[in-house]
mmCIF file with all atom_site columns, C-alpha atoms in Angstrom:
data_model
loop_
_atom_site.group_PDB
_atom_site.id
_atom_site.type_symbol
_atom_site.label_atom_id
_atom_site.label_alt_id
_atom_site.label_comp_id
_atom_site.label_asym_id
_atom_site.label_entity_id
_atom_site.label_seq_id
_atom_site.pdbx_PDB_ins_code
_atom_site.Cartn_x
_atom_site.Cartn_y
_atom_site.Cartn_z
_atom_site.occupancy
_atom_site.B_iso_or_equiv
_atom_site.pdbx_formal_charge
_atom_site.auth_seq_id
_atom_site.auth_comp_id
_atom_site.auth_asym_id
_atom_site.auth_atom_id
_atom_site.pdbx_PDB_model_num
ATOM 1  C CA . MET A 1 1  ? 5.578  -9.492  93.200 1.00 90.00 ? 24 MET A CA 1
ATOM 2  C CA . ALA A 1 2  ? 6.843  -6.292  91.896 1.00 89.00 ? 25 ALA A CA 1
ATOM 3  C CA . ARG A 1 3  ? 10.388 -6.979  92.435 1.00 94.00 ? 26 ARG A CA 1
ATOM 4  C CA . VAL A 1 4  ? 10.025 -10.273 90.396 1.00 94.00 ? 27 VAL A CA 1
ATOM 5  C CA . ILE A 1 5  ? 8.233  -8.343  87.309 1.00 95.00 ? 28 ILE A CA 1
ATOM 6  C CA . LEU A 1 6  ? 10.948 -5.672  87.475 1.00 96.00 ? 29 LEU A CA 1
ATOM 7  C CA . THR A 1 7  ? 13.782 -8.382  87.372 1.00 96.00 ? 30 THR A CA 1
ATOM 8  C CA . ILE A 1 8  ? 12.286 -10.123 84.527 1.00 96.00 ? 31 ILE A CA 1
ATOM 9  C CA . ILE A 1 9  ? 11.934 -6.921  82.800 1.00 96.00 ? 32 ILE A CA 1
ATOM 10 C CA . ALA A 1 10 ? 15.539 -6.068  83.527 1.00 97.00 ? 33 ALA A CA 1
ATOM 11 C CA . LEU A 1 11 ? 16.835 -9.603  82.256 1.00 97.00 ? 34 LEU A CA 1
ATOM 12 C CA . VAL A 1 12 ? 14.662 -9.184  78.792 1.00 97.00 ? 35 VAL A CA 1
ATOM 13 C CA . LEU A 1 13 ? 16.118 -5.640  78.303 1.00 97.00 ? 36 LEU A CA 1
ATOM 14 C CA . ALA A 1 14 ? 19.615 -6.983  79.090 1.00 97.00 ? 37 ALA A CA 1
ATOM 15 C CA . ILE A 1 15 ? 19.544 -9.825  76.712 1.00 97.00 ? 38 ILE A CA 1
ATOM 16 C CA . THR A 1 16 ? 18.026 -7.509  74.136 1.00 97.00 ? 39 THR A CA 1
ATOM 17 C CA . VAL A 1 17 ? 20.960 -5.028  74.534 1.00 97.00 ? 40 VAL A CA 1
ATOM 18 C CA . ILE A 1 18 ? 23.457 -7.954  74.396 1.00 97.00 ? 41 ILE A CA 1
ATOM 19 C CA . LYS A 1 19 ? 21.773 -9.168  71.192 1.00 96.00 ? 42 LYS A CA 1
ATOM 20 C CA . ALA A 1 20 ? 21.720 -5.610  69.466 1.00 96.00 ? 43 ALA A CA 1
ATOM 21 C CA . ALA A 1 21 ? 25.546 -5.300  70.420 1.00 96.00 ? 44 ALA A CA 1
ATOM 22 C CA . ILE A 1 22 ? 26.477 -8.670  68.978 1.00 94.00 ? 45 ILE A CA 1
ATOM 23 C CA . ILE A 1 23 ? 24.521 -7.926  65.620 1.00 94.00 ? 46 ILE A CA 1
ATOM 24 C CA . ALA A 1 24 ? 26.478 -4.425  65.510 1.00 95.00 ? 47 ALA A CA 1
ATOM 25 C CA . LEU A 1 25 ? 29.917 -5.976  66.248 1.00 93.00 ? 48 LEU A CA 1
ATOM 26 C CA . VAL A 1 26 ? 29.143 -8.470  63.467 1.00 93.00 ? 49 VAL A CA 1
ATOM 27 C CA . VAL A 1 27 ? 28.015 -5.726  60.901 1.00 94.00 ? 50 VAL A CA 1
ATOM 28 C CA . ALA A 1 28 ? 31.129 -3.352  61.793 1.00 94.00 ? 51 ALA A CA 1
ATOM 29 C CA . GLY A 1 29 ? 33.072 -6.705  61.230 1.00 92.00 ? 52 GLY A CA 1
ATOM 30 C CA . LEU A 1 30 ? 31.811 -7.262  57.915 1.00 91.00 ? 53 LEU A CA 1
ATOM 31 C CA . ILE A 1 31 ? 32.460 -3.676  56.974 1.00 94.00 ? 54 ILE A CA 1
ATOM 32 C CA . PHE A 1 32 ? 35.984 -3.453  58.425 1.00 93.00 ? 55 PHE A CA 1
ATOM 33 C CA . ARG A 1 33 ? 37.713 -7.137  58.420 1.00 92.00 ? 56 ARG A CA 1
ATOM 34 C CA . THR A 1 34 ? 35.398 -9.034  55.880 1.00 93.00 ? 57 THR A CA 1
ATOM 35 C CA . GLN A 1 35 ? 37.617 -12.021 55.549 1.00 92.00 ? 58 GLN A CA 1
ATOM 36 C CA . GLN A 1 36 ? 38.094 -12.581 59.301 1.00 92.00 ? 59 GLN A CA 1
ATOM 37 C CA . THR A 1 37 ? 34.593 -11.862 59.895 1.00 93.00 ? 60 THR A CA 1
ATOM 38 C CA . ILE A 1 38 ? 33.356 -14.218 57.382 1.00 93.00 ? 61 ILE A CA 1
ATOM 39 C CA . GLY A 1 39 ? 35.731 -17.156 58.827 1.00 91.00 ? 62 GLY A CA 1
ATOM 40 C CA . LEU A 1 40 ? 34.588 -16.686 62.410 1.00 91.00 ? 63 LEU A CA 1
ATOM 41 C CA . LEU A 1 41 ? 30.951 -17.002 61.108 1.00 92.00 ? 64 LEU A CA 1
ATOM 42 C CA . ALA A 1 42 ? 31.787 -20.091 59.220 1.00 92.00 ? 65 ALA A CA 1
ATOM 43 C CA . ILE A 1 43 ? 33.477 -21.620 62.000 1.00 92.00 ? 66 ILE A CA 1
ATOM 44 C CA . GLY A 1 44 ? 30.518 -21.011 64.184 1.00 92.00 ? 67 GLY A CA 1
ATOM 45 C CA . GLY A 1 45 ? 28.386 -22.294 61.706 1.00 92.00 ? 68 GLY A CA 1
ATOM 46 C CA . LEU A 1 46 ? 30.505 -25.387 61.389 1.00 92.00 ? 69 LEU A CA 1
ATOM 47 C CA . ALA A 1 47 ? 30.327 -26.014 65.402 1.00 92.00 ? 70 ALA A CA 1
ATOM 48 C CA . THR A 1 48 ? 26.844 -25.661 65.275 1.00 93.00 ? 71 THR A CA 1
ATOM 49 C CA . LEU A 1 49 ? 26.368 -28.279 62.325 1.00 92.00 ? 72 LEU A CA 1
ATOM 50 C CA . VAL A 1 50 ? 28.504 -30.665 64.247 1.00 92.00 ? 73 VAL A CA 1
ATOM 51 C CA . GLY A 1 51 ? 26.484 -30.170 67.392 1.00 92.00 ? 74 GLY A CA 1
ATOM 52 C CA . ALA A 1 52 ? 23.322 -30.702 65.412 1.00 94.00 ? 75 ALA A CA 1
ATOM 53 C CA . TYR A 1 53 ? 23.973 -33.312 62.692 1.00 93.00 ? 76 TYR A CA 1
ATOM 54 C CA . PRO A 1 54 ? 27.583 -35.102 63.870 1.00 93.00 ? 77 PRO A CA 1
ATOM 55 C CA . PRO A 1 55 ? 27.899 -37.109 60.970 1.00 92.00 ? 78 PRO A CA 1
ATOM 56 C CA . ILE A 1 56 ? 27.299 -34.468 58.055 1.00 92.00 ? 79 ILE A CA 1
ATOM 57 C CA . GLY A 1 57 ? 29.479 -31.996 60.211 1.00 90.00 ? 80 GLY A CA 1
ATOM 58 C CA . LEU A 1 58 ? 32.448 -34.432 60.753 1.00 91.00 ? 81 LEU A CA 1
ATOM 59 C CA . GLY A 1 59 ? 32.365 -35.261 57.264 1.00 92.00 ? 82 GLY A CA 1
ATOM 60 C CA . LEU A 1 60 ? 32.457 -31.620 56.152 1.00 92.00 ? 83 LEU A CA 1
ATOM 61 C CA . VAL A 1 61 ? 35.474 -31.104 58.718 1.00 91.00 ? 84 VAL A CA 1
ATOM 62 C CA . ALA A 1 62 ? 37.311 -33.914 56.988 1.00 93.00 ? 85 ALA A CA 1
ATOM 63 C CA . VAL A 1 63 ? 36.479 -32.523 53.659 1.00 93.00 ? 86 VAL A CA 1
ATOM 64 C CA . LEU A 1 64 ? 37.993 -29.118 54.746 1.00 91.00 ? 87 LEU A CA 1
ATOM 65 C CA . ILE A 1 65 ? 41.012 -30.635 56.446 1.00 93.00 ? 88 ILE A CA 1
ATOM 66 C CA . ILE A 1 66 ? 41.977 -32.564 53.321 1.00 95.00 ? 89 ILE A CA 1
ATOM 67 C CA . ALA A 1 67 ? 41.385 -29.627 51.046 1.00 93.00 ? 90 ALA A CA 1
ATOM 68 C CA . ALA A 1 68 ? 43.848 -27.469 53.360 1.00 92.00 ? 91 ALA A CA 1
ATOM 69 C CA . VAL A 1 69 ? 46.318 -30.305 53.215 1.00 95.00 ? 92 VAL A CA 1
ATOM 70 C CA . ALA A 1 70 ? 46.072 -30.397 49.645 1.00 94.00 ? 93 ALA A CA 1
ATOM 71 C CA . ARG A 1 71 ? 46.493 -26.795 49.157 1.00 92.00 ? 94 ARG A CA 1
ATOM 72 C CA . ALA A 1 72 ? 49.489 -26.408 51.339 1.00 93.00 ? 95 ALA A CA 1
ATOM 73 C CA . VAL A 1 73 ? 51.288 -29.461 49.641 1.00 94.00 ? 96 VAL A CA 1
ATOM 74 C CA . ARG A 1 74 ? 50.489 -27.817 46.473 1.00 90.00 ? 97 ARG A CA 1
ATOM 75 C CA . ASN A 1 75 ? 52.033 -24.627 47.535 1.00 82.00 ? 98 ASN A CA 1
#
């Protein structure tokens, strides 16, 4: 029984360390490479939106593609 409890505690600690490392990487990215970090966070948010609400997410993806094509044609 003690091994099970220690295993659970070890897993919880490992998950906590991983979460802290991810937060530290995001903060460091926002400090040193702001545009790229915001872009990656936006891509992650868009992927989450597509997964949670497909019609809204795919509509937003279509709008972004149209805006990118219009901007490329203009330049």
